mmCIF file of C-alpha atoms in Angstrom:
data_model
loop_
_atom_site.group_PDB
_atom_site.id
_atom_site.type_symbol
_atom_site.label_atom_id
_atom_site.label_comp_id
_atom_site.label_asym_id
_atom_site.label_seq_id
_atom_site.Cartn_x
_atom_site.Cartn_y
_atom_site.Cartn_z
ATOM 1 C CA MET A 1 97.227 -42.593 168.861
ATOM 2 C CA SER A 2 95.116 -39.558 167.912
ATOM 3 C CA VAL A 3 91.351 -39.683 168.469
ATOM 4 C CA GLU A 4 90.654 -38.004 165.131
ATOM 5 C CA LYS A 5 89.435 -39.817 162.027
ATOM 6 C CA PHE A 6 92.230 -41.761 160.356
ATOM 7 C CA ILE A 7 93.023 -45.010 158.579
ATOM 8 C CA PHE A 8 95.821 -47.190 159.938
ATOM 9 C CA SER A 9 97.412 -50.170 158.181
ATOM 10 C CA SER A 10 99.451 -53.104 159.458
ATOM 11 C CA GLU A 11 100.864 -56.112 157.613
ATOM 12 C CA SER A 12 101.805 -59.675 158.405
ATOM 13 C CA VAL A 13 103.505 -62.424 156.411
ATOM 14 C CA THR A 14 103.191 -66.203 156.352
ATOM 15 C CA GLU A 15 105.795 -68.644 157.626
ATOM 16 C CA GLY A 16 106.813 -69.240 153.986
ATOM 17 C CA HIS A 17 107.907 -65.642 153.448
ATOM 18 C CA PRO A 18 111.702 -65.634 152.903
ATOM 19 C CA ASP A 19 112.424 -63.326 155.838
ATOM 20 C CA LYS A 20 110.311 -65.530 158.093
ATOM 21 C CA ILE A 21 112.085 -68.678 156.899
ATOM 22 C CA ALA A 22 115.294 -67.000 158.070
ATOM 23 C CA ASP A 23 113.757 -66.033 161.419
ATOM 24 C CA GLN A 24 112.482 -69.564 162.022
ATOM 25 C CA ILE A 25 115.841 -71.143 161.251
ATOM 26 C CA SER A 26 117.611 -68.714 163.597
ATOM 27 C CA ASP A 27 115.116 -69.347 166.393
ATOM 28 C CA GLY A 28 115.092 -73.090 165.662
ATOM 29 C CA ILE A 29 118.837 -73.140 166.292
ATOM 30 C CA LEU A 30 118.351 -71.112 169.483
ATOM 31 C CA ASP A 31 115.694 -73.540 170.746
ATOM 32 C CA ALA A 32 117.905 -76.543 169.978
ATOM 33 C CA ILE A 33 120.753 -75.034 171.995
ATOM 34 C CA LEU A 34 118.565 -73.971 174.939
ATOM 35 C CA LYS A 35 117.102 -77.486 175.120
ATOM 36 C CA ASP A 36 120.460 -78.907 176.260
ATOM 37 C CA ASP A 37 122.254 -75.755 177.380
ATOM 38 C CA PRO A 38 119.950 -73.130 178.961
ATOM 39 C CA TYR A 39 122.927 -70.809 179.454
ATOM 40 C CA GLY A 40 124.162 -70.991 175.874
ATOM 41 C CA ARG A 41 124.906 -67.677 174.188
ATOM 42 C CA VAL A 42 123.411 -67.281 170.739
ATOM 43 C CA ALA A 43 123.424 -64.496 168.156
ATOM 44 C CA CYS A 44 122.460 -66.354 165.009
ATOM 45 C CA GLU A 45 121.696 -64.790 161.614
ATOM 46 C CA THR A 46 120.285 -66.596 158.587
ATOM 47 C CA LEU A 47 120.203 -65.676 154.896
ATOM 48 C CA CYS A 48 118.039 -67.535 152.378
ATOM 49 C CA THR A 49 118.218 -67.196 148.610
ATOM 50 C CA THR A 50 117.772 -69.452 145.578
ATOM 51 C CA GLY A 51 119.061 -72.894 146.562
ATOM 52 C CA LEU A 52 121.013 -71.589 149.540
ATOM 53 C CA VAL A 53 120.724 -71.177 153.305
ATOM 54 C CA MET A 54 123.614 -69.428 155.049
ATOM 55 C CA VAL A 55 123.830 -69.356 158.844
ATOM 56 C CA ALA A 56 126.340 -67.024 160.492
ATOM 57 C CA GLY A 57 126.858 -65.499 163.894
ATOM 58 C CA GLU A 58 128.312 -66.018 167.336
ATOM 59 C CA ILE A 59 127.429 -69.044 169.450
ATOM 60 C CA THR A 60 129.012 -70.166 172.710
ATOM 61 C CA THR A 61 127.590 -73.430 174.045
ATOM 62 C CA LYS A 62 128.489 -76.759 175.631
ATOM 63 C CA THR A 63 126.095 -78.675 173.362
ATOM 64 C CA TYR A 64 126.161 -79.593 169.665
ATOM 65 C CA VAL A 65 123.515 -78.804 167.068
ATOM 66 C CA ASP A 66 123.586 -80.171 163.527
ATOM 67 C CA ILE A 67 122.738 -76.823 161.950
ATOM 68 C CA PRO A 68 122.491 -77.991 158.307
ATOM 69 C CA LYS A 69 120.140 -80.824 159.247
ATOM 70 C CA LEU A 70 118.009 -78.565 161.417
ATOM 71 C CA ALA A 71 117.795 -75.868 158.728
ATOM 72 C CA ARG A 72 116.645 -78.414 156.136
ATOM 73 C CA GLU A 73 113.998 -79.809 158.493
ATOM 74 C CA ILE A 74 112.577 -76.352 159.137
ATOM 75 C CA VAL A 75 112.466 -75.495 155.427
ATOM 76 C CA LYS A 76 110.611 -78.745 154.701
ATOM 77 C CA GLU A 77 108.189 -78.277 157.615
ATOM 78 C CA ILE A 78 107.300 -74.830 156.281
ATOM 79 C CA GLY A 79 106.339 -76.450 152.988
ATOM 80 C CA TYR A 80 109.266 -75.976 150.606
ATOM 81 C CA THR A 81 109.600 -79.600 149.587
ATOM 82 C CA ARG A 82 109.745 -79.402 145.795
ATOM 83 C CA ALA A 83 112.068 -77.624 143.392
ATOM 84 C CA LYS A 84 108.949 -76.328 141.598
ATOM 85 C CA TYR A 85 108.324 -74.058 144.587
ATOM 86 C CA GLY A 86 111.667 -72.378 143.922
ATOM 87 C CA PHE A 87 113.202 -73.749 147.097
ATOM 88 C CA ASP A 88 113.629 -77.277 148.425
ATOM 89 C CA GLY A 89 114.814 -78.346 151.857
ATOM 90 C CA GLU A 90 116.237 -81.574 150.461
ATOM 91 C CA THR A 91 118.451 -80.060 147.774
ATOM 92 C CA CYS A 92 119.360 -76.539 148.950
ATOM 93 C CA SER A 93 122.920 -75.878 150.099
ATOM 94 C CA VAL A 94 123.470 -74.995 153.763
ATOM 95 C CA ILE A 95 126.602 -73.024 154.672
ATOM 96 C CA THR A 96 127.595 -72.192 158.253
ATOM 97 C CA ALA A 97 129.996 -69.548 159.543
ATOM 98 C CA ILE A 98 129.863 -69.602 163.342
ATOM 99 C CA ASP A 99 132.270 -67.978 165.812
ATOM 100 C CA GLU A 100 132.227 -67.690 169.594
ATOM 101 C CA GLN A 101 130.725 -64.660 171.292
ATOM 102 C CA SER A 102 133.044 -61.668 171.620
ATOM 103 C CA SER A 103 134.873 -61.694 174.954
ATOM 104 C CA ASP A 104 134.290 -57.929 175.204
ATOM 105 C CA ILE A 105 130.529 -58.430 175.106
ATOM 106 C CA ALA A 106 130.684 -61.393 177.480
ATOM 107 C CA LEU A 107 132.608 -59.233 179.951
ATOM 108 C CA GLY A 108 129.603 -56.970 180.388
ATOM 109 C CA VAL A 109 127.085 -59.793 180.663
ATOM 110 C CA ASP A 110 128.754 -62.686 182.441
ATOM 111 C CA ASN A 111 128.066 -63.127 186.113
ATOM 112 C CA ALA A 112 130.976 -64.619 188.024
ATOM 113 C CA LEU A 113 128.635 -65.880 190.767
ATOM 114 C CA GLU A 114 126.289 -67.652 188.384
ATOM 115 C CA VAL A 115 126.525 -71.436 188.551
ATOM 116 C CA ARG A 116 124.689 -73.416 185.902
ATOM 117 C CA ASN A 117 121.464 -75.104 186.973
ATOM 118 C CA GLN A 118 121.404 -73.295 190.315
ATOM 119 C CA THR A 119 118.954 -70.632 191.486
ATOM 120 C CA VAL A 120 120.015 -67.126 190.486
ATOM 121 C CA THR A 121 120.485 -64.972 193.580
ATOM 122 C CA GLU A 122 119.907 -61.259 194.094
ATOM 123 C CA ALA A 123 123.683 -60.793 193.928
ATOM 124 C CA ASP A 124 123.728 -62.500 190.528
ATOM 125 C CA ILE A 125 120.926 -60.269 189.226
ATOM 126 C CA ALA A 126 122.666 -57.130 190.414
ATOM 127 C CA LYS A 127 125.919 -58.106 188.699
ATOM 128 C CA THR A 128 124.462 -59.240 185.371
ATOM 129 C CA GLY A 129 124.467 -56.320 182.970
ATOM 130 C CA ALA A 130 122.636 -55.777 179.697
ATOM 131 C CA GLY A 131 124.209 -57.351 176.612
ATOM 132 C CA ASP A 132 124.006 -54.102 174.670
ATOM 133 C CA GLN A 133 122.760 -50.560 174.774
ATOM 134 C CA GLY A 134 119.445 -49.653 173.189
ATOM 135 C CA MET A 135 115.797 -48.919 173.785
ATOM 136 C CA MET A 136 112.797 -51.243 173.633
ATOM 137 C CA PHE A 137 109.060 -50.562 173.521
ATOM 138 C CA GLY A 138 106.140 -52.497 174.944
ATOM 139 C CA TYR A 139 102.469 -51.800 174.323
ATOM 140 C CA ALA A 140 99.006 -53.089 175.149
ATOM 141 C CA CYS A 141 95.452 -51.894 174.620
ATOM 142 C CA LYS A 142 91.880 -53.056 175.211
ATOM 143 C CA GLU A 143 90.977 -53.069 171.526
ATOM 144 C CA THR A 144 91.177 -56.855 171.056
ATOM 145 C CA GLU A 145 91.189 -59.965 173.223
ATOM 146 C CA GLU A 146 94.922 -60.215 172.527
ATOM 147 C CA TYR A 147 95.447 -56.723 173.995
ATOM 148 C CA MET A 148 96.817 -55.744 170.576
ATOM 149 C CA PRO A 149 95.900 -53.063 168.012
ATOM 150 C CA LEU A 150 93.186 -54.355 165.670
ATOM 151 C CA PRO A 151 95.094 -53.893 162.360
ATOM 152 C CA ILE A 152 98.039 -56.110 163.333
ATOM 153 C CA ALA A 153 95.816 -58.599 165.189
ATOM 154 C CA LEU A 154 93.685 -59.128 162.064
ATOM 155 C CA ALA A 155 96.708 -59.200 159.746
ATOM 156 C CA HIS A 156 98.272 -61.998 161.813
ATOM 157 C CA LYS A 157 95.021 -63.964 161.962
ATOM 158 C CA LEU A 158 94.614 -63.707 158.194
ATOM 159 C CA ALA A 159 98.203 -64.867 157.653
ATOM 160 C CA ARG A 160 97.692 -67.853 159.961
ATOM 161 C CA GLN A 161 94.430 -68.702 158.224
ATOM 162 C CA LEU A 162 96.102 -68.482 154.814
ATOM 163 C CA THR A 163 98.672 -71.034 155.976
ATOM 164 C CA LYS A 164 95.989 -73.192 157.592
ATOM 165 C CA VAL A 165 93.918 -73.585 154.409
ATOM 166 C CA ARG A 166 97.086 -74.430 152.489
ATOM 167 C CA ARG A 167 98.144 -77.060 155.004
ATOM 168 C CA ASP A 168 94.745 -78.707 155.468
ATOM 169 C CA GLY A 169 94.182 -78.978 151.707
ATOM 170 C CA ARG A 170 91.089 -76.794 151.451
ATOM 171 C CA VAL A 171 92.872 -74.701 148.807
ATOM 172 C CA THR A 172 95.207 -77.095 147.040
ATOM 173 C CA TYR A 173 97.009 -74.685 144.703
ATOM 174 C CA LEU A 174 98.458 -72.432 147.424
ATOM 175 C CA ARG A 175 102.197 -72.314 148.089
ATOM 176 C CA PRO A 176 104.022 -71.227 151.253
ATOM 177 C CA ASP A 177 104.815 -67.554 150.573
ATOM 178 C CA GLY A 178 102.187 -64.950 151.370
ATOM 179 C CA LYS A 179 101.439 -61.530 152.857
ATOM 180 C CA THR A 180 98.432 -59.858 154.418
ATOM 181 C CA GLN A 181 97.619 -56.221 155.121
ATOM 182 C CA VAL A 182 94.664 -54.669 156.909
ATOM 183 C CA SER A 183 93.667 -50.986 156.872
ATOM 184 C CA ILE A 184 91.227 -50.013 159.615
ATOM 185 C CA GLN A 185 89.345 -46.728 159.762
ATOM 186 C CA TYR A 186 89.134 -45.123 163.199
ATOM 187 C CA ASP A 187 86.756 -42.457 164.427
ATOM 188 C CA GLY A 188 87.116 -40.950 167.878
ATOM 189 C CA GLY A 189 89.680 -43.570 168.830
ATOM 190 C CA ARG A 190 87.358 -46.460 167.925
ATOM 191 C CA ALA A 191 87.727 -48.890 165.019
ATOM 192 C CA VAL A 192 84.612 -48.461 162.858
ATOM 193 C CA ARG A 193 85.288 -50.324 159.609
ATOM 194 C CA ALA A 194 87.808 -52.141 157.454
ATOM 195 C CA ASP A 195 88.842 -49.830 154.638
ATOM 196 C CA THR A 196 91.096 -52.271 152.768
ATOM 197 C CA ILE A 197 91.954 -55.952 153.159
ATOM 198 C CA LEU A 198 94.893 -57.151 151.081
ATOM 199 C CA ILE A 199 95.986 -60.756 150.601
ATOM 200 C CA ALA A 200 98.928 -61.756 148.411
ATOM 201 C CA THR A 201 99.503 -65.480 148.123
ATOM 202 C CA GLN A 202 101.896 -67.634 146.130
ATOM 203 C CA HIS A 203 100.064 -70.138 143.952
ATOM 204 C CA HIS A 204 100.303 -72.849 141.311
ATOM 205 C CA PRO A 205 100.736 -71.331 137.826
ATOM 206 C CA GLU A 206 97.482 -72.837 136.549
ATOM 207 C CA ALA A 207 95.290 -71.244 139.240
ATOM 208 C CA THR A 208 93.198 -68.370 137.870
ATOM 209 C CA LEU A 209 92.889 -64.972 139.548
ATOM 210 C CA LYS A 210 89.092 -65.379 139.730
ATOM 211 C CA GLU A 211 89.455 -68.745 141.466
ATOM 212 C CA ILE A 212 92.040 -67.398 143.905
ATOM 213 C CA HIS A 213 89.910 -64.351 144.747
ATOM 214 C CA GLU A 214 86.796 -66.442 145.409
ATOM 215 C CA ASN A 215 88.630 -69.012 147.543
ATOM 216 C CA ILE A 216 90.535 -66.435 149.597
ATOM 217 C CA LEU A 217 87.333 -64.506 150.280
ATOM 218 C CA GLU A 218 85.452 -67.667 151.300
ATOM 219 C CA TYR A 219 88.104 -69.562 153.248
ATOM 220 C CA VAL A 220 90.437 -66.867 154.572
ATOM 221 C CA ILE A 221 88.752 -63.472 154.896
ATOM 222 C CA LYS A 222 85.160 -64.349 155.883
ATOM 223 C CA PRO A 223 86.142 -66.696 158.770
ATOM 224 C CA ILE A 224 88.505 -64.098 160.250
ATOM 225 C CA VAL A 225 87.291 -60.526 159.684
ATOM 226 C CA PRO A 226 84.158 -59.648 161.729
ATOM 227 C CA PRO A 227 81.345 -58.996 159.254
ATOM 228 C CA GLU A 228 80.379 -55.741 160.959
ATOM 229 C CA LEU A 229 83.732 -54.272 159.870
ATOM 230 C CA ILE A 230 83.086 -54.942 156.184
ATOM 231 C CA ASP A 231 80.755 -52.628 154.263
ATOM 232 C CA ALA A 232 80.023 -51.789 150.623
ATOM 233 C CA LYS A 233 83.074 -49.520 150.437
ATOM 234 C CA THR A 234 85.582 -52.003 151.854
ATOM 235 C CA ARG A 235 88.206 -52.845 149.251
ATOM 236 C CA ILE A 236 89.242 -56.487 149.132
ATOM 237 C CA LEU A 237 92.408 -56.946 147.091
ATOM 238 C CA VAL A 238 93.726 -60.435 146.326
ATOM 239 C CA ASN A 239 96.998 -60.737 144.389
ATOM 240 C CA PRO A 240 96.549 -57.255 142.911
ATOM 241 C CA THR A 241 99.383 -57.724 140.402
ATOM 242 C CA GLY A 242 97.413 -60.657 138.965
ATOM 243 C CA ARG A 243 100.084 -63.329 139.450
ATOM 244 C CA PHE A 244 102.257 -64.627 142.316
ATOM 245 C CA VAL A 245 103.831 -67.869 141.133
ATOM 246 C CA LYS A 246 107.477 -67.152 141.835
ATOM 247 C CA GLY A 247 107.878 -66.728 145.584
ATOM 248 C CA GLY A 248 109.942 -67.638 148.616
ATOM 249 C CA PRO A 249 113.742 -67.309 148.621
ATOM 250 C CA MET A 250 113.846 -67.758 144.850
ATOM 251 C CA ALA A 251 111.980 -64.472 144.382
ATOM 252 C CA ASP A 252 113.385 -62.493 147.303
ATOM 253 C CA THR A 253 116.374 -62.996 149.567
ATOM 254 C CA GLY A 254 115.348 -63.621 153.167
ATOM 255 C CA LEU A 255 117.214 -62.247 156.194
ATOM 256 C CA THR A 256 116.802 -62.707 159.931
ATOM 257 C CA GLY A 257 115.358 -59.653 161.645
ATOM 258 C CA ARG A 258 113.948 -57.879 158.617
ATOM 259 C CA LYS A 259 110.318 -58.046 159.771
ATOM 260 C CA ILE A 260 110.607 -56.311 163.141
ATOM 261 C CA ILE A 261 107.384 -54.326 162.694
ATOM 262 C CA VAL A 262 105.477 -57.519 161.832
ATOM 263 C CA ASP A 263 107.039 -59.099 164.935
ATOM 264 C CA THR A 264 105.786 -56.353 167.255
ATOM 265 C CA TYR A 265 102.837 -53.949 166.920
ATOM 266 C CA GLY A 266 102.462 -53.352 163.202
ATOM 267 C CA GLY A 267 103.831 -49.812 163.421
ATOM 268 C CA TRP A 268 101.154 -48.663 165.882
ATOM 269 C CA VAL A 269 103.833 -47.564 168.359
ATOM 270 C CA PRO A 270 107.569 -46.808 167.983
ATOM 271 C CA HIS A 271 110.183 -49.534 167.631
ATOM 272 C CA GLY A 272 113.631 -49.407 169.188
ATOM 273 C CA GLY A 273 115.202 -51.046 166.130
ATOM 274 C CA GLY A 274 116.423 -54.339 167.568
ATOM 275 C CA ALA A 275 115.321 -57.682 166.123
ATOM 276 C CA PHE A 276 114.375 -60.724 168.197
ATOM 277 C CA SER A 277 115.038 -63.948 166.311
ATOM 278 C CA GLY A 278 118.257 -65.869 166.847
ATOM 279 C CA LYS A 279 119.135 -64.018 170.065
ATOM 280 C CA ASP A 280 119.369 -65.683 173.461
ATOM 281 C CA PRO A 281 117.583 -63.909 176.345
ATOM 282 C CA THR A 282 120.692 -62.109 177.615
ATOM 283 C CA LYS A 283 120.167 -59.851 174.581
ATOM 284 C CA VAL A 284 117.909 -57.057 175.817
ATOM 285 C CA ASP A 285 116.647 -56.424 172.282
ATOM 286 C CA ARG A 286 114.570 -59.513 172.963
ATOM 287 C CA SER A 287 114.145 -59.812 176.724
ATOM 288 C CA GLY A 288 113.674 -56.080 177.328
ATOM 289 C CA ALA A 289 110.934 -55.901 174.688
ATOM 290 C CA TYR A 290 109.213 -58.936 176.192
ATOM 291 C CA MET A 291 109.301 -57.380 179.665
ATOM 292 C CA ALA A 292 107.980 -54.059 178.381
ATOM 293 C CA ARG A 293 105.056 -55.895 176.755
ATOM 294 C CA TYR A 294 104.424 -57.877 179.968
ATOM 295 C CA ALA A 295 104.350 -54.719 182.051
ATOM 296 C CA ALA A 296 102.159 -52.796 179.596
ATOM 297 C CA LYS A 297 99.674 -55.666 179.328
ATOM 298 C CA ASN A 298 99.339 -55.943 183.097
ATOM 299 C CA ILE A 299 98.846 -52.183 183.424
ATOM 300 C CA VAL A 300 95.966 -52.325 180.925
ATOM 301 C CA ALA A 301 94.541 -55.533 182.419
ATOM 302 C CA SER A 302 94.517 -53.859 185.829
ATOM 303 C CA GLY A 303 92.104 -51.239 184.480
ATOM 304 C CA ILE A 304 94.202 -48.171 185.252
ATOM 305 C CA ALA A 305 94.649 -47.392 181.534
ATOM 306 C CA ASP A 306 93.010 -48.438 178.273
ATOM 307 C CA GLN A 307 96.315 -48.122 176.419
ATOM 308 C CA CYS A 308 99.849 -48.263 177.738
ATOM 309 C CA GLN A 309 103.189 -47.786 175.990
ATOM 310 C CA ILE A 310 106.430 -48.359 177.868
ATOM 311 C CA GLN A 311 109.938 -47.473 176.736
ATOM 312 C CA VAL A 312 112.882 -49.019 178.561
ATOM 313 C CA ALA A 313 116.534 -48.269 177.749
ATOM 314 C CA TYR A 314 119.798 -49.965 178.734
ATOM 315 C CA ALA A 315 123.548 -49.432 178.757
ATOM 316 C CA ILE A 316 125.832 -52.376 177.998
ATOM 317 C CA GLY A 317 127.142 -54.046 181.146
ATOM 318 C CA VAL A 318 124.717 -52.169 183.431
ATOM 319 C CA ALA A 319 121.879 -54.067 185.090
ATOM 320 C CA GLU A 320 119.469 -51.241 185.929
ATOM 321 C CA PRO A 321 117.712 -49.560 182.981
ATOM 322 C CA VAL A 322 118.952 -46.042 182.284
ATOM 323 C CA SER A 323 115.365 -44.872 181.685
ATOM 324 C CA LEU A 324 111.738 -45.960 181.936
ATOM 325 C CA ALA A 325 109.020 -43.909 180.225
ATOM 326 C CA VAL A 326 105.231 -44.369 180.128
ATOM 327 C CA ASP A 327 102.492 -43.037 177.846
ATOM 328 C CA THR A 328 98.782 -43.897 178.190
ATOM 329 C CA PHE A 329 97.596 -41.631 175.352
ATOM 330 C CA GLY A 330 95.140 -39.851 177.612
ATOM 331 C CA THR A 331 93.484 -43.081 178.814
ATOM 332 C CA GLY A 332 95.176 -43.336 182.207
ATOM 333 C CA LYS A 333 93.059 -43.307 185.380
ATOM 334 C CA VAL A 334 96.133 -42.295 187.387
ATOM 335 C CA SER A 335 99.150 -40.137 186.548
ATOM 336 C CA HIS A 336 102.114 -41.341 184.499
ATOM 337 C CA GLU A 337 104.248 -40.687 187.555
ATOM 338 C CA LYS A 338 102.095 -43.093 189.567
ATOM 339 C CA ILE A 339 102.179 -45.722 186.811
ATOM 340 C CA THR A 340 105.976 -45.450 186.654
ATOM 341 C CA GLU A 341 106.068 -45.939 190.418
ATOM 342 C CA LEU A 342 103.862 -49.057 190.060
ATOM 343 C CA LEU A 343 106.074 -50.405 187.289
ATOM 344 C CA ARG A 344 109.186 -50.090 189.423
ATOM 345 C CA LYS A 345 107.437 -51.803 192.334
ATOM 346 C CA HIS A 346 105.873 -54.719 190.440
ATOM 347 C CA PHE A 347 108.409 -55.389 187.658
ATOM 348 C CA ASP A 348 112.155 -55.910 187.782
ATOM 349 C CA PHE A 349 113.633 -54.692 184.504
ATOM 350 C CA ARG A 350 117.175 -55.923 185.195
ATOM 351 C CA PRO A 351 118.157 -58.473 182.524
ATOM 352 C CA ALA A 352 118.763 -61.448 184.829
ATOM 353 C CA ALA A 353 115.481 -60.772 186.645
ATOM 354 C CA ILE A 354 113.597 -60.611 183.344
ATOM 355 C CA ILE A 355 115.046 -63.975 182.315
ATOM 356 C CA ARG A 356 114.022 -65.468 185.664
ATOM 357 C CA ASP A 357 110.550 -63.936 185.893
ATOM 358 C CA LEU A 358 109.519 -64.674 182.288
ATOM 359 C CA ASP A 359 111.228 -68.094 182.179
ATOM 360 C CA LEU A 360 113.232 -67.245 179.074
ATOM 361 C CA ARG A 361 115.933 -69.933 179.240
ATOM 362 C CA LYS A 362 113.823 -72.636 177.610
ATOM 363 C CA PRO A 363 112.996 -73.582 174.004
ATOM 364 C CA GLN A 364 109.944 -71.551 172.966
ATOM 365 C CA TYR A 365 111.098 -69.182 170.288
ATOM 366 C CA ARG A 366 110.602 -70.832 166.925
ATOM 367 C CA ALA A 367 106.823 -70.819 167.503
ATOM 368 C CA LEU A 368 107.049 -67.024 167.783
ATOM 369 C CA ALA A 369 109.227 -66.510 164.713
ATOM 370 C CA ALA A 370 106.162 -66.216 162.464
ATOM 371 C CA TYR A 371 102.840 -64.422 163.137
ATOM 372 C CA GLY A 372 104.184 -62.100 165.831
ATOM 373 C CA HIS A 373 105.781 -62.296 169.261
ATOM 374 C CA PHE A 374 102.961 -60.493 171.072
ATOM 375 C CA GLY A 375 99.283 -61.261 171.477
ATOM 376 C CA ARG A 376 100.038 -64.956 170.970
ATOM 377 C CA ILE A 377 97.115 -66.366 172.908
ATOM 378 C CA ASP A 378 97.072 -69.176 170.313
ATOM 379 C CA ILE A 379 100.214 -70.685 171.878
ATOM 380 C CA THR A 380 100.063 -73.215 174.726
ATOM 381 C CA PRO A 381 101.479 -72.753 177.278
ATOM 382 C CA LEU A 382 101.006 -68.999 177.137
ATOM 383 C CA PRO A 383 104.324 -67.129 176.834
ATOM 384 C CA GLY A 384 105.343 -65.571 180.140
ATOM 385 C CA TRP A 385 105.064 -62.012 178.841
ATOM 386 C CA GLU A 386 101.444 -62.573 177.757
ATOM 387 C CA LYS A 387 100.220 -63.417 181.262
ATOM 388 C CA THR A 388 98.240 -60.891 183.306
ATOM 389 C CA ASP A 389 99.141 -62.383 186.666
ATOM 390 C CA ARG A 390 100.223 -59.062 188.209
ATOM 391 C CA ALA A 391 97.179 -57.027 187.187
ATOM 392 C CA GLU A 392 95.238 -57.543 190.400
ATOM 393 C CA ALA A 393 98.136 -56.476 192.617
ATOM 394 C CA ILE A 394 98.677 -53.390 190.464
ATOM 395 C CA LYS A 395 94.984 -52.524 190.704
ATOM 396 C CA LYS A 396 95.067 -52.758 194.512
ATOM 397 C CA ASP A 397 98.160 -50.566 194.743
ATOM 398 C CA ALA A 398 96.744 -47.990 192.332
#
């Protein structure tokens, strides 16, 4: 990013947002399949609207998942348990339309030497191609403890806190749908103040705007936003339209993969366009983006750059990436050519190697389907792509 003065905004949404309901159902189905069938192939899309959940896509697996039951459980766990909320896990309809994965796609991905539950060999890795073409971006910076840009890190924390105070009963009139947005002013590449903090939260119809504003400020914003970022000019906007009673799928149709900027870096860096949720790790939209984040985070953790953006691109059926590009935004202590050399030495970007190195064939994805896939130091155990276990070796080689 530029070192000039500017204001940058990022948003997050709560787990009760309709698009995030869809993401969690898709990833809940993926987790259920991976639990019994680590080599299952999943491309699962969910649509949520008033009284209806529709699950469609391509799934090839040796196990069985009761998709309607699972979808209802997830909706209820999120908090949609009463018709008054506009959506109810007990009474909504669940429709499924599932086919097997296309044989043409499988042809480019399947590895004839791969035997289930056995160690993947170098020959297997070399023969296992990417499930699609496309480009993915990974990024890390020293701005926060999560190695994430401050606007998206704060937006996610506010969204999690908004859900927390609803769940623990501190603010009893809150309902599951909600959005946050944080605008940070930068000067010389450094975050200096919060310009605007926006919270929109679904609520009981009898709650007053004054009450909501006071409670959100006290229980959501003050515990999360560092006080040194807030000054007399900081705008704090809570439900700026004045009312947010109708929410969730009743107010807005939810779709899997429609919050890809929320899922990644809040717009701070480019996005390749591919969504994550509902896709098994052979889909490089997911695994390639995770590996790019892992590599970028280890580059920054090694100290050879304060920021690092990595773009990786694939061709369907081909194991080796067709390109690998690095940008440190002027913060690199060594050349981009040297960093690219280090990346190729310390990270294997071939799809089967990514799956092996980041341990992607296990249930872990529903927990990521809300509040971002990166910077998730709140999750235990830490996702493989959030570890900095290669930083020291990179530092020595640099």
